[in-house]
Each structure stands twice: as C-alpha cells, then as structure tokens.
Amino acid sequence: MCVTRIRSLCIRALAALAVVAVSATAWPGPAHARPRAVTVQTLHFDAGGGCDIVGGLYTPSSATRSTPASAILTTNGFAGSKDDLTGSALMFAKRGYVVLAYSGLGFGGSGCRVTLDTPSIDGRAASKLISYLGGSSGIAYRDRSHRAPAAPVRNVRLDDRGSDGRHHAYDPRVGMVGGSYGGQIQFATASVDPRLDTIVPMATWNDLSYSVFPNSVGQTRGVTTATPGAAKINWGMTFAAGGIVSGVTDPAVTPDRLTGCPNFPREVCDGVVEGITSGVPEPRVVDRLRAGSVARYLDRVRIPTLLIQGQNDTLFNLNESLATYRGLRANGVPTGLIWYSGGHSGPAAPGDFDEKRPDPARQYVARRQIEWIDHYLAGSPGSTGPTFAYFRDWVSYRGDAAPAYATSAEVDLDSTVTYPFVDRTAHFTTPPFGLPTTGDSPDGLKLITAPSHDVPGTFARWDSAPLRGSTDVVGAPTVKLRLRTNVRPFAPVADRLVVFVRIQDVAPSGQVTTVGDQVAPARIADPTRPATITVPAFVHRFDRGHRIRVLVSGGSTNYRGGSVPAPVTITAGAQQTLTLPIR
C-alpha cells in the first residue's frame, strides 16, 4: 500500500507470479475465518483505451462454485505495484475471501499514464475488474497481448442489487481496501459503480489541491479553499520523481507515456514548476488535482466506509480524514474513523499495523480492517468497533497496540480551551522569493533540508506558562491572529502575505518539538481582518511542566513561501487566541 512512505526510488522489476500454494497459521475470528490454502495467479485485464492492467488473483481453497466467497479488490500506493499488496491480499484470502490485487494505471506493469485516481478513468478501470469478479468474460487474459482469455470467475458470491437498490449484471459481493493512492481509488470507484459494497481507505486525501498547496485559512468546505496556499516543495518533487521513474523503468511502457509530461497529464508537471517558481498553481492545475479528489464527488459515495488516517503524516494530514468523515456522516453514510500511529512520514508503532505482514491477531488496525470487512461482506454479526479511535503515544504497552488506543462514539466534541497567547507585540519580516527561513523536519525525499535553525528576524513566538498538569490535545487547533503589514488587501494571489504557524512542545530542558511535524501555511487575502488559521490535527500530550508554544514564521524548508518580502507586526491583546480541542 506504500502508506508508510512513497518508495519512488525503490521500484523493483516485476516478478511474474506463478500459481503457488500458501499455508497459514490460525488466528481468532469467526467460524468462516479458519485459514485456507491460497493459490495465486497472474492475470492481465483489458481496461479499455489500449490500457493493460496486471493483477494477481488470490483464491482460497474454500471458494468454489458451490460455496462462493465474497471478494476484495485492492491496488497499490503511488509508485508501487500489486506486489506491495501481497501481505494484505494473503491476510484476506486466508480468511476465505477471493482477492484481486492489481497495479494501478501507470504503475507496476500496468499501462496508460498516471491520472491521479480520477473517477472517469481510474474508477472506470476498477469497475471493469468488479465485472470480472462478478463473472463477466472478455476482460481477463493470461497474457499481456490479450490473446489468451482467462476463465471467468465462478466462485464469488453475487448480489441481487447494488447500493442504489437496483439489479446490475455481474454484481459480486465486493469491498475495497488499500492505502494512499490505493485509498483514493476506492472513493473514485464507489462514485461510479453501485456494485461496490464497502471500502476501507487508508492514509489518503480529501482534496489533493489542499494536500499539495495547503491553505489553512479561508476554508470554504472541509479543507477546500478558494485560494491555493503554499506549495509543498519536497512532497511535490517526490511525487513527480516517483511517477516519472515508474514510467521509465517499466519494461512494458509505451513510448507515448514518456512524451510531454512523462507518465503524467500535462497539468501535473505544470503544477510542480509553478509550485517551485511562484508557489501558486494555475486554476487548471487546481482543477486537475480536484478531479481526483473525493471532496468533489463526496455525495456520490453512499457505502459503509472505514477511514484510517496516519498521525505520522505531513502529506495527507488528519484534517483530510476529518473533512471526509464529516461529509460522509452528514450524508447518512455509515462511517468509522481510526487515527493510527503511522503514515507517509514514518512507520507505525509495534502492534499497530504492518503493511507487509498484517496480522489481525497482533495488530490493532489489521484487526479493525478484518472486523469491518467481515461485517459488511461476510455478514458477521460482530461489532465493527467504535466510531472513533486514536493512538496515544504516551501510553506504554506490550505486543498489540490496543491499550494505546482511546475510543469515542463521537469525533467532534465541544471540549476546548482557549488561551490569549500574545503577551507582547512582535515584529518580523517574511523572506523574498519564498526562501526557507525555519527548519522543519524534511518531507518526502528530503531534497531541501536547510536551514537547521530559525533565521533571526523572520519569525515570532510565544510560550504559555508551565502547565500545572498534563493536557491531552486530540483534534485540530485554531490560531486567531491580527496582523499588520504593508501588503494591500486582495493583492494578486502570488503577492499575498504567506505565514506559517506551528504548535510546539517546549520541555523544561528547553527541547522544542513541533507537534506531529505539522505546519499550517496561510496565504492571507485580507490582512486588515483577523485571520483564523486551522492547524493540522494531532494527538499529543503536553506533560506537566511543559510549555505550549505558538510559532509564526515567514518560511519553511518544506514549502515555497510568499514571493514578496513583507514586514509583519502582531500586537499584544486578547484578540490573539489559541484554541485547543481537549480530551
């Protein structure tokens, strides 16, 4: 799934999967979950438009024509392949599910360009695979040239009707799992195919324009804003490198994929260039990013959804999962939310989730995935778990990470605390040309890492008094600022004031930690009015004796800041506040 990091420099040559028998060890579960022997067969699929999709079909010995099984469809994270899904596919297949793991378009031996999980392209391609699992012929082949047809599937359970209440041809009982790029495709597929029954997207985005050009002020719905924020330089270049390398190293690549913007639509390369040069993408780039984002078509996703988002993730932060969760729940969709310990910026904690070797007997998130799928696909009467669960890294445990999780029936609570935090007037100047002035923990491939310390005169900071007791923050803090600057209101977007806000934990020893390595860029349209900045959510305990720091700066090593240098004054007063969601 590539959810712990984008392995764009680790793309391997594809190894053809032969039909093999796999043994398993038992784990607790419902009666139908006794381990099965599994065979794996490599297949090629006609996705239309000249696209070949390569996949692996995992068939448990218990799935036969007389005893059909439910099915799982899964695909890889960005720059990965179907081979990355072996652990997850075997986990489900050993429990009796027929699993089809495939390489997404543009990756891992599959044809066509990378089209960012767009419903009309990637979603329709996945829909063809659902038809195959439902028994349709003329889709699967044993060879890349599509000359040797594969036998239709006859061991998958069929449904009488889809999520729209209507009968559909070749309708299997099927769910989707996967992370990152393999998470968003689940939304894309659900939006175009009512035959899909449930999804478990992990570590993925709500609005890709926010993921790449986040603006933490002026959000109109969820994380979406009318004006792009600051470009993520390290992550942007990491994505571009991953997609291009995937195209160049694929032995089955067609020459047209390497023309123009290699392996991508033209807008992707334009967006990377614009991000580096001005920090502001053209509207057509934003539109392309949003075309592959569930925020645009959320009302078309109507099936049970378990969202799993990483607390260790500066690419797709927790606010993206909050936006999707709130939107689905508002539409009456059965939805659960897990904030787990891993993500694109680092591995999960022991006993939480291992994407290569998921084990529901010993890993909290793997078990929650199984419970959800068993309930909605296999009809298990067991619980799907609490509505909201989050990992607490300050709780010690051994083995399974379950003791480190807290749970709740509600995601949004009214328990907050607000601090007036500016006790003195502060002045600083934002740098020219978007230069980095504050050293953040480097993202992605870490292509930009300097400076290691904040440049004097380019930031302001305020500390709370030492805390009298521990304070547990779970959610997205907000910072209300009143700024004075010479930047005129509603200046051209590229010339607007850009600042970066961080919440930091200052230990009695003086050690400073930016909580979750999260940064909130804000491109402010009207600096004459108070700005409310929504910081990416985190789960963190501020211990007794520690101080809570608010740092406001003009630059970051991970972002392309504002183009025009500007003096900034933040005056003391009760109107400058920090609001923290407390549990």
Short mmCIF file of C-alpha atoms in Angstrom, two decimals, residues 51-458:
data_model
loop_
_atom_site.label_atom_id
_atom_site.label_comp_id
_atom_site.label_asym_id
_atom_site.label_seq_id
_atom_site.Cartn_x
_atom_site.Cartn_y
_atom_site.Cartn_z
CA CYS A 51 -4.65 0.00 -21.30
CA ASP A 52 -3.44 -3.29 -19.89
CA ILE A 53 -3.80 -3.86 -16.15
CA VAL A 54 -1.70 -6.53 -14.48
CA GLY A 55 -3.06 -8.20 -11.37
CA GLY A 56 -2.81 -11.16 -9.06
CA LEU A 57 -5.88 -13.27 -8.25
CA TYR A 58 -5.71 -14.87 -4.78
CA THR A 59 -8.14 -17.78 -4.47
CA PRO A 60 -8.72 -19.61 -1.17
CA SER A 61 -9.39 -23.34 -1.38
CA SER A 62 -12.79 -22.82 0.26
CA ALA A 63 -14.09 -20.62 -2.58
CA THR A 64 -15.78 -22.86 -5.12
CA ARG A 65 -18.72 -22.68 -7.47
CA SER A 66 -20.90 -24.44 -4.89
CA THR A 67 -19.51 -22.42 -1.95
CA PRO A 68 -18.85 -18.93 -3.39
CA ALA A 69 -16.99 -16.32 -1.33
CA SER A 70 -17.10 -12.56 -1.05
CA ALA A 71 -14.32 -10.66 -2.83
CA ILE A 72 -11.76 -7.95 -2.11
CA LEU A 73 -10.31 -5.56 -4.70
CA THR A 74 -7.10 -3.71 -3.84
CA THR A 75 -4.44 -1.64 -5.58
CA ASN A 76 -1.11 -0.07 -4.75
CA GLY A 77 0.11 3.21 -3.32
CA PHE A 78 1.81 5.80 -5.51
CA ALA A 79 4.83 4.46 -7.43
CA GLY A 80 4.17 0.94 -6.15
CA SER A 81 2.75 -2.25 -7.65
CA LYS A 82 0.49 -5.19 -6.96
CA ASP A 83 3.43 -6.94 -5.33
CA ASP A 84 3.25 -4.45 -2.45
CA LEU A 85 -0.19 -5.86 -1.64
CA THR A 86 0.89 -9.46 -1.06
CA GLY A 87 0.63 -9.29 2.73
CA SER A 88 -2.83 -7.74 2.76
CA ALA A 89 -4.10 -9.99 -0.04
CA LEU A 90 -2.97 -13.11 1.80
CA MET A 91 -4.48 -11.91 5.06
CA PHE A 92 -7.92 -11.68 3.47
CA ALA A 93 -7.56 -14.73 1.21
CA LYS A 94 -6.60 -16.96 4.14
CA ARG A 95 -9.85 -15.90 5.77
CA GLY A 96 -11.82 -17.13 2.76
CA TYR A 97 -12.07 -14.02 0.55
CA VAL A 98 -11.24 -14.05 -3.17
CA VAL A 99 -8.78 -11.17 -3.58
CA LEU A 100 -7.80 -9.34 -6.76
CA ALA A 101 -4.70 -7.18 -6.24
CA TYR A 102 -3.72 -5.06 -9.23
CA SER A 103 -1.18 -2.44 -10.26
CA GLY A 104 -2.84 0.93 -10.80
CA LEU A 105 -2.70 2.67 -14.17
CA GLY A 106 0.83 3.88 -14.90
CA PHE A 107 2.45 1.73 -12.21
CA GLY A 108 3.85 -1.75 -11.68
CA GLY A 109 3.46 -3.08 -15.23
CA SER A 110 0.01 -1.59 -15.92
CA GLY A 111 -0.40 0.64 -18.95
CA CYS A 112 -1.51 4.23 -19.59
CA ARG A 113 -0.49 7.37 -17.74
CA VAL A 114 -0.97 8.20 -14.08
CA THR A 115 -4.29 10.06 -13.92
CA LEU A 116 -4.49 10.72 -10.16
CA ASP A 117 -7.37 8.37 -9.32
CA THR A 118 -9.87 10.22 -11.47
CA PRO A 119 -13.32 8.53 -11.35
CA SER A 120 -13.84 8.71 -15.13
CA ILE A 121 -10.55 6.88 -15.81
CA ASP A 122 -9.19 5.03 -12.76
CA GLY A 123 -12.63 4.47 -11.29
CA ARG A 124 -13.99 3.04 -14.55
CA ALA A 125 -10.95 0.77 -14.85
CA ALA A 126 -11.60 -0.62 -11.36
CA SER A 127 -15.25 -1.06 -12.33
CA LYS A 128 -14.17 -3.42 -15.11
CA LEU A 129 -12.35 -5.53 -12.56
CA ILE A 130 -15.51 -5.67 -10.47
CA SER A 131 -17.32 -7.02 -13.54
CA TYR A 132 -14.63 -9.70 -13.84
CA LEU A 133 -15.14 -10.70 -10.20
CA GLY A 134 -18.86 -10.84 -10.96
CA GLY A 135 -18.31 -13.44 -13.67
CA SER A 136 -18.03 -11.38 -16.86
CA SER A 137 -15.90 -12.75 -19.69
CA GLY A 138 -13.80 -10.83 -22.21
CA ILE A 139 -11.95 -8.84 -19.53
CA ALA A 140 -9.22 -11.13 -18.14
CA TYR A 141 -6.38 -12.73 -20.08
CA ARG A 142 -3.37 -14.87 -19.33
CA ASP A 143 -1.05 -12.74 -21.47
CA ARG A 144 -0.23 -9.05 -21.88
CA SER A 145 -1.29 -9.03 -25.53
CA HIS A 146 -4.83 -10.14 -24.56
CA ARG A 147 -4.88 -13.12 -26.89
CA ALA A 148 -5.36 -15.93 -24.35
CA PRO A 149 -8.63 -15.43 -22.48
CA ALA A 150 -8.76 -16.45 -18.82
CA ALA A 151 -11.70 -18.43 -17.49
CA PRO A 152 -14.47 -16.29 -15.96
CA VAL A 153 -14.79 -16.23 -12.18
CA ARG A 154 -17.43 -18.60 -10.87
CA ASN A 155 -16.55 -18.76 -7.16
CA VAL A 156 -17.54 -15.27 -5.99
CA ARG A 157 -20.83 -14.61 -4.25
CA LEU A 158 -23.26 -12.44 -6.23
CA ASP A 159 -25.63 -9.70 -5.04
CA ASP A 160 -29.23 -9.14 -6.07
CA ARG A 161 -28.88 -5.35 -6.07
CA GLY A 162 -26.33 -2.61 -5.71
CA SER A 163 -26.09 0.30 -3.28
CA ASP A 164 -28.59 2.18 -5.46
CA GLY A 165 -31.20 -0.52 -4.86
CA ARG A 166 -31.13 -1.73 -8.45
CA HIS A 167 -30.15 -5.00 -10.07
CA HIS A 168 -26.89 -4.95 -12.01
CA ALA A 169 -25.23 -7.53 -14.21
CA TYR A 170 -22.07 -9.21 -12.87
CA ASP A 171 -22.55 -7.83 -9.36
CA PRO A 172 -20.21 -9.53 -6.86
CA ARG A 173 -20.23 -9.09 -3.12
CA VAL A 174 -17.07 -6.99 -3.06
CA GLY A 175 -15.20 -4.47 -0.97
CA MET A 176 -12.02 -2.47 -1.48
CA VAL A 177 -9.02 -1.93 0.78
CA GLY A 178 -5.72 -0.10 0.28
CA GLY A 179 -3.78 2.98 1.28
CA SER A 180 -2.62 6.34 -0.05
CA TYR A 181 -3.12 6.28 -3.85
CA GLY A 182 -4.77 2.88 -3.28
CA GLY A 183 -7.13 4.57 -0.83
CA GLN A 184 -8.45 7.35 -3.04
CA ILE A 185 -9.26 4.91 -5.85
CA GLN A 186 -11.86 3.39 -3.53
CA PHE A 187 -13.80 6.65 -3.46
CA ALA A 188 -13.42 7.03 -7.22
CA THR A 189 -14.78 3.52 -7.79
CA ALA A 190 -17.66 3.93 -5.34
CA SER A 191 -18.69 7.13 -7.12
CA VAL A 192 -19.16 5.37 -10.48
CA ASP A 193 -20.12 1.80 -9.56
CA PRO A 194 -23.02 0.97 -7.19
CA ARG A 195 -21.93 -2.68 -7.14
CA LEU A 196 -19.14 -1.88 -4.68
CA ASP A 197 -20.36 -2.73 -1.16
CA THR A 198 -17.88 -1.27 1.33
CA ILE A 199 -14.47 0.46 1.39
CA VAL A 200 -11.57 0.83 3.84
CA PRO A 201 -9.39 3.73 2.53
CA MET A 202 -6.19 4.33 4.45
CA ALA A 203 -3.87 7.38 4.64
CA THR A 204 -5.41 9.16 1.67
CA TRP A 205 -6.59 12.62 0.69
CA ASN A 206 -9.83 14.59 0.72
CA ASP A 207 -8.75 17.40 -1.62
CA LEU A 208 -5.45 16.89 -3.44
CA SER A 209 -5.12 20.63 -4.06
CA TYR A 210 -5.00 21.08 -0.26
CA SER A 211 -2.54 18.19 0.07
CA VAL A 212 -0.10 19.79 -2.36
CA PHE A 213 -0.92 23.52 -1.99
CA PRO A 214 -2.42 23.74 1.52
CA ASN A 215 -4.06 26.93 2.74
CA SER A 216 -5.04 26.84 6.40
CA VAL A 217 -7.18 29.98 6.27
CA GLY A 218 -10.40 30.70 4.41
CA GLN A 219 -11.52 27.09 4.05
CA THR A 220 -14.95 27.00 2.42
CA ARG A 221 -15.82 23.32 2.90
CA GLY A 222 -13.71 20.71 4.64
CA VAL A 223 -10.12 21.55 3.73
CA THR A 224 -11.00 23.17 0.38
CA THR A 225 -10.18 26.84 -0.13
CA ALA A 226 -10.91 29.34 -2.86
CA THR A 227 -7.23 30.34 -2.95
CA PRO A 228 -4.28 27.90 -3.00
CA GLY A 229 -1.82 28.17 -0.16
CA ALA A 230 1.90 27.34 -0.16
CA ALA A 231 3.34 24.58 -2.35
CA LYS A 232 4.87 21.53 -0.64
CA ILE A 233 8.22 21.51 -2.41
CA ASN A 234 9.68 18.29 -1.06
CA TRP A 235 6.49 16.27 -1.43
CA GLY A 236 5.73 17.75 -4.85
CA MET A 237 9.12 16.80 -6.25
CA THR A 238 8.90 13.38 -4.60
CA PHE A 239 5.63 12.68 -6.37
CA ALA A 240 6.96 13.85 -9.72
CA ALA A 241 10.09 11.70 -9.36
CA GLY A 242 8.07 8.64 -8.36
CA GLY A 243 5.72 8.87 -11.32
CA ILE A 244 8.43 9.54 -13.88
CA VAL A 245 10.71 6.77 -12.58
CA SER A 246 7.78 4.34 -12.69
CA GLY A 247 7.24 5.12 -16.36
CA VAL A 248 10.90 4.95 -17.36
CA THR A 249 11.69 1.70 -15.53
CA ASP A 250 8.60 -0.20 -16.65
CA PRO A 251 9.66 -2.59 -19.43
CA ALA A 252 6.12 -2.64 -20.82
CA VAL A 253 5.82 1.13 -21.07
CA THR A 254 4.50 2.55 -24.31
CA PRO A 255 6.54 5.40 -25.83
CA ASP A 256 3.66 7.88 -25.69
CA ARG A 257 3.73 7.73 -21.87
CA LEU A 258 7.18 9.33 -21.88
CA THR A 259 6.31 12.28 -24.11
CA GLY A 260 5.41 15.73 -22.82
CA CYS A 261 4.96 15.33 -19.08
CA PRO A 262 6.41 11.80 -18.59
CA ASN A 263 3.81 9.36 -17.25
CA PHE A 264 1.51 12.21 -16.13
CA PRO A 265 -1.10 14.60 -17.54
CA ARG A 266 0.43 17.91 -18.58
CA GLU A 267 -1.07 19.74 -15.58
CA VAL A 268 0.99 17.72 -13.10
CA CYS A 269 4.33 18.89 -14.49
CA ASP A 270 2.99 22.43 -14.76
CA GLY A 271 1.93 22.28 -11.12
CA VAL A 272 5.39 21.20 -9.96
CA VAL A 273 7.06 24.00 -11.92
CA GLU A 274 4.57 26.59 -10.70
CA GLY A 275 4.99 25.38 -7.14
CA ILE A 276 8.74 25.91 -7.26
CA THR A 277 8.73 29.21 -9.16
CA SER A 278 5.76 31.15 -7.76
CA GLY A 279 4.18 28.82 -5.24
CA VAL A 280 0.78 29.38 -6.87
CA PRO A 281 -0.75 26.91 -9.37
CA GLU A 282 -2.93 27.95 -12.28
CA PRO A 283 -6.67 27.22 -11.94
CA ARG A 284 -6.45 24.37 -14.48
CA VAL A 285 -3.84 22.65 -12.28
CA VAL A 286 -6.07 23.01 -9.23
CA ASP A 287 -8.99 21.64 -11.24
CA ARG A 288 -6.97 18.59 -12.29
CA LEU A 289 -5.99 17.89 -8.68
CA ARG A 290 -9.58 18.22 -7.51
CA ALA A 291 -10.90 15.99 -10.29
CA GLY A 292 -9.18 13.11 -8.49
CA SER A 293 -10.42 14.13 -5.02
CA VAL A 294 -13.37 12.78 -3.08
CA ALA A 295 -14.19 16.32 -1.95
CA ARG A 296 -15.56 16.96 -5.44
CA TYR A 297 -17.93 13.97 -5.56
CA LEU A 298 -18.49 13.08 -1.91
CA ASP A 299 -22.26 12.97 -2.34
CA ARG A 300 -21.83 10.01 -4.74
CA VAL A 301 -20.16 7.82 -2.11
CA ARG A 302 -23.01 6.03 -0.30
CA ILE A 303 -21.50 2.80 1.04
CA PRO A 304 -20.10 1.93 4.52
CA THR A 305 -16.63 3.45 4.90
CA LEU A 306 -13.90 2.88 7.46
CA LEU A 307 -11.40 5.74 7.25
CA ILE A 308 -7.88 5.10 8.59
CA GLN A 309 -5.54 8.09 8.72
CA GLY A 310 -1.97 8.42 9.96
CA GLN A 311 -0.87 10.65 12.81
CA ASN A 312 2.66 10.49 11.41
CA ASP A 313 1.83 12.10 8.08
CA THR A 314 2.72 15.51 6.66
CA LEU A 315 1.45 14.60 3.18
CA PHE A 316 -2.18 13.72 3.91
CA ASN A 317 -2.74 15.09 7.40
CA LEU A 318 -5.54 14.24 9.80
CA ASN A 319 -7.65 17.22 8.68
CA GLU A 320 -8.23 15.44 5.37
CA SER A 321 -9.83 12.49 7.14
CA LEU A 322 -11.93 14.85 9.28
CA ALA A 323 -13.26 16.55 6.14
CA THR A 324 -14.20 13.23 4.55
CA TYR A 325 -15.65 11.79 7.75
CA ARG A 326 -17.86 14.81 8.40
CA GLY A 327 -19.07 14.89 4.81
CA LEU A 328 -19.98 11.19 4.74
CA ARG A 329 -21.70 11.32 8.12
CA ALA A 330 -23.70 14.37 7.05
CA ASN A 331 -24.93 12.31 4.10
CA GLY A 332 -26.00 9.46 6.38
CA VAL A 333 -23.22 7.06 5.33
CA PRO A 334 -22.11 4.51 7.99
CA THR A 335 -18.59 5.73 8.71
CA GLY A 336 -15.83 4.93 11.18
CA LEU A 337 -12.55 6.76 11.76
CA ILE A 338 -9.22 5.49 13.08
CA TRP A 339 -6.19 7.70 13.62
CA TYR A 340 -3.30 5.25 13.73
CA SER A 341 0.36 5.77 14.62
CA GLY A 342 1.93 5.56 11.15
CA GLY A 343 1.60 7.40 7.85
CA HIS A 344 3.69 8.70 4.97
CA SER A 345 6.21 10.33 7.33
CA GLY A 346 7.16 7.26 9.34
CA PRO A 347 6.28 3.67 10.27
CA ALA A 348 3.51 2.59 12.59
CA ALA A 349 4.22 1.66 16.18
CA PRO A 350 4.72 -2.03 17.03
CA GLY A 351 1.47 -3.92 17.27
CA ASP A 352 -0.48 -1.28 15.37
CA PHE A 353 -0.14 -2.09 11.65
CA ASP A 354 2.48 -3.68 9.41
CA GLU A 355 1.50 -3.32 5.75
CA LYS A 356 3.89 -6.09 4.64
CA ARG A 357 2.82 -8.56 7.31
CA PRO A 358 -0.61 -7.55 8.61
CA ASP A 359 -1.74 -9.79 11.44
CA PRO A 360 -5.19 -9.28 12.98
CA ALA A 361 -4.21 -11.39 15.99
CA ARG A 362 -1.44 -8.99 16.98
CA GLN A 363 -2.13 -5.65 15.28
CA TYR A 364 -4.95 -3.30 16.20
CA VAL A 365 -5.54 -1.74 12.77
CA ALA A 366 -5.33 -5.05 10.89
CA ARG A 367 -7.95 -6.47 13.25
CA ARG A 368 -10.24 -3.46 12.77
CA GLN A 369 -9.99 -3.90 8.99
CA ILE A 370 -10.98 -7.55 9.28
CA GLU A 371 -13.90 -6.77 11.60
CA TRP A 372 -15.26 -4.16 9.20
CA ILE A 373 -14.92 -6.37 6.13
CA ASP A 374 -16.33 -9.44 7.90
CA HIS A 375 -19.37 -7.44 8.98
CA TYR A 376 -20.20 -5.81 5.66
CA LEU A 377 -19.12 -8.56 3.25
CA ALA A 378 -19.39 -11.85 5.13
CA GLY A 379 -22.38 -10.91 7.27
CA SER A 380 -20.55 -11.39 10.57
CA PRO A 381 -22.75 -10.30 13.50
CA GLY A 382 -19.70 -8.97 15.32
CA SER A 383 -19.14 -5.30 16.03
CA THR A 384 -17.31 -3.05 13.57
CA GLY A 385 -15.68 -1.29 16.51
CA PRO A 386 -16.05 2.22 17.95
CA THR A 387 -16.91 5.18 15.75
CA PHE A 388 -13.62 6.94 16.54
CA ALA A 389 -10.32 5.55 17.79
CA TYR A 390 -6.98 7.32 18.16
CA PHE A 391 -3.48 6.20 19.13
CA ARG A 392 -1.81 7.74 22.20
CA ASP A 393 1.96 7.55 22.01
CA TRP A 394 2.32 8.36 25.69
CA VAL A 395 0.65 5.07 26.73
CA SER A 396 3.03 2.16 27.25
CA TYR A 397 2.05 -1.37 26.22
CA ARG A 398 3.45 -4.68 25.07
CA GLY A 399 2.51 -6.54 21.92
CA ASP A 400 -0.83 -5.48 20.46
CA ALA A 401 -1.29 -1.70 20.37
CA ALA A 402 -4.93 -1.83 21.51
CA PRO A 403 -4.14 -0.48 25.03
CA ALA A 404 -2.68 2.67 23.46
CA TYR A 405 -5.97 3.49 21.75
CA ALA A 406 -8.74 5.63 23.18
CA THR A 407 -12.19 5.43 21.65
CA SER A 408 -15.27 7.56 21.40
CA ALA A 409 -18.76 7.46 19.94
CA GLU A 410 -18.19 10.97 18.58
CA VAL A 411 -15.34 12.55 16.64
CA ASP A 412 -16.20 16.17 17.34
CA LEU A 413 -16.66 17.18 20.98
CA ASP A 414 -17.32 20.62 22.45
CA SER A 415 -14.45 20.34 24.93
CA THR A 416 -11.96 23.08 24.03
CA VAL A 417 -9.74 25.51 25.86
CA THR A 418 -8.83 28.96 24.52
CA TYR A 419 -5.73 30.87 25.53
CA PRO A 420 -4.99 34.53 24.74
CA PHE A 421 -1.34 33.93 23.86
CA VAL A 422 0.22 37.19 22.65
CA ASP A 423 1.61 38.96 25.70
CA ARG A 424 3.85 41.31 23.76
CA THR A 425 3.98 42.92 20.33
CA ALA A 426 6.23 41.13 17.87
CA HIS A 427 7.75 42.14 14.54
CA PHE A 428 9.28 40.02 11.79
CA THR A 429 9.79 40.11 8.02
CA THR A 430 8.83 37.42 5.55
CA PRO A 431 11.64 36.46 3.13
CA PRO A 432 11.68 37.17 -0.62
CA PHE A 433 11.19 34.55 -3.34
CA GLY A 434 9.68 32.02 -0.93
CA LEU A 435 13.04 31.28 0.69
CA PRO A 436 13.06 28.83 3.62
CA THR A 437 13.75 30.50 6.97
CA THR A 438 12.54 27.95 9.51
CA GLY A 439 13.98 24.46 9.59
CA ASP A 440 11.23 21.86 9.69
CA SER A 441 11.73 18.11 9.68
CA PRO A 442 12.21 17.45 5.93
CA ASP A 443 9.40 15.79 3.97
CA GLY A 444 9.47 13.22 1.16
CA LEU A 445 12.88 12.67 -0.40
CA LYS A 446 14.31 15.47 1.79
CA LEU A 447 15.54 17.41 -1.23
CA ILE A 448 15.50 20.69 0.75
CA THR A 449 16.82 20.47 4.31
CA ALA A 450 18.42 23.81 5.23
CA PRO A 451 18.43 25.89 7.40
CA SER A 452 18.68 23.90 10.59
CA HIS A 453 17.67 26.86 12.78
CA ASP A 454 15.17 29.69 12.52
CA VAL A 455 16.63 32.75 10.78
CA PRO A 456 16.51 35.71 13.21
CA GLY A 457 14.02 38.40 12.27
CA THR A 458 11.80 36.07 10.23
#
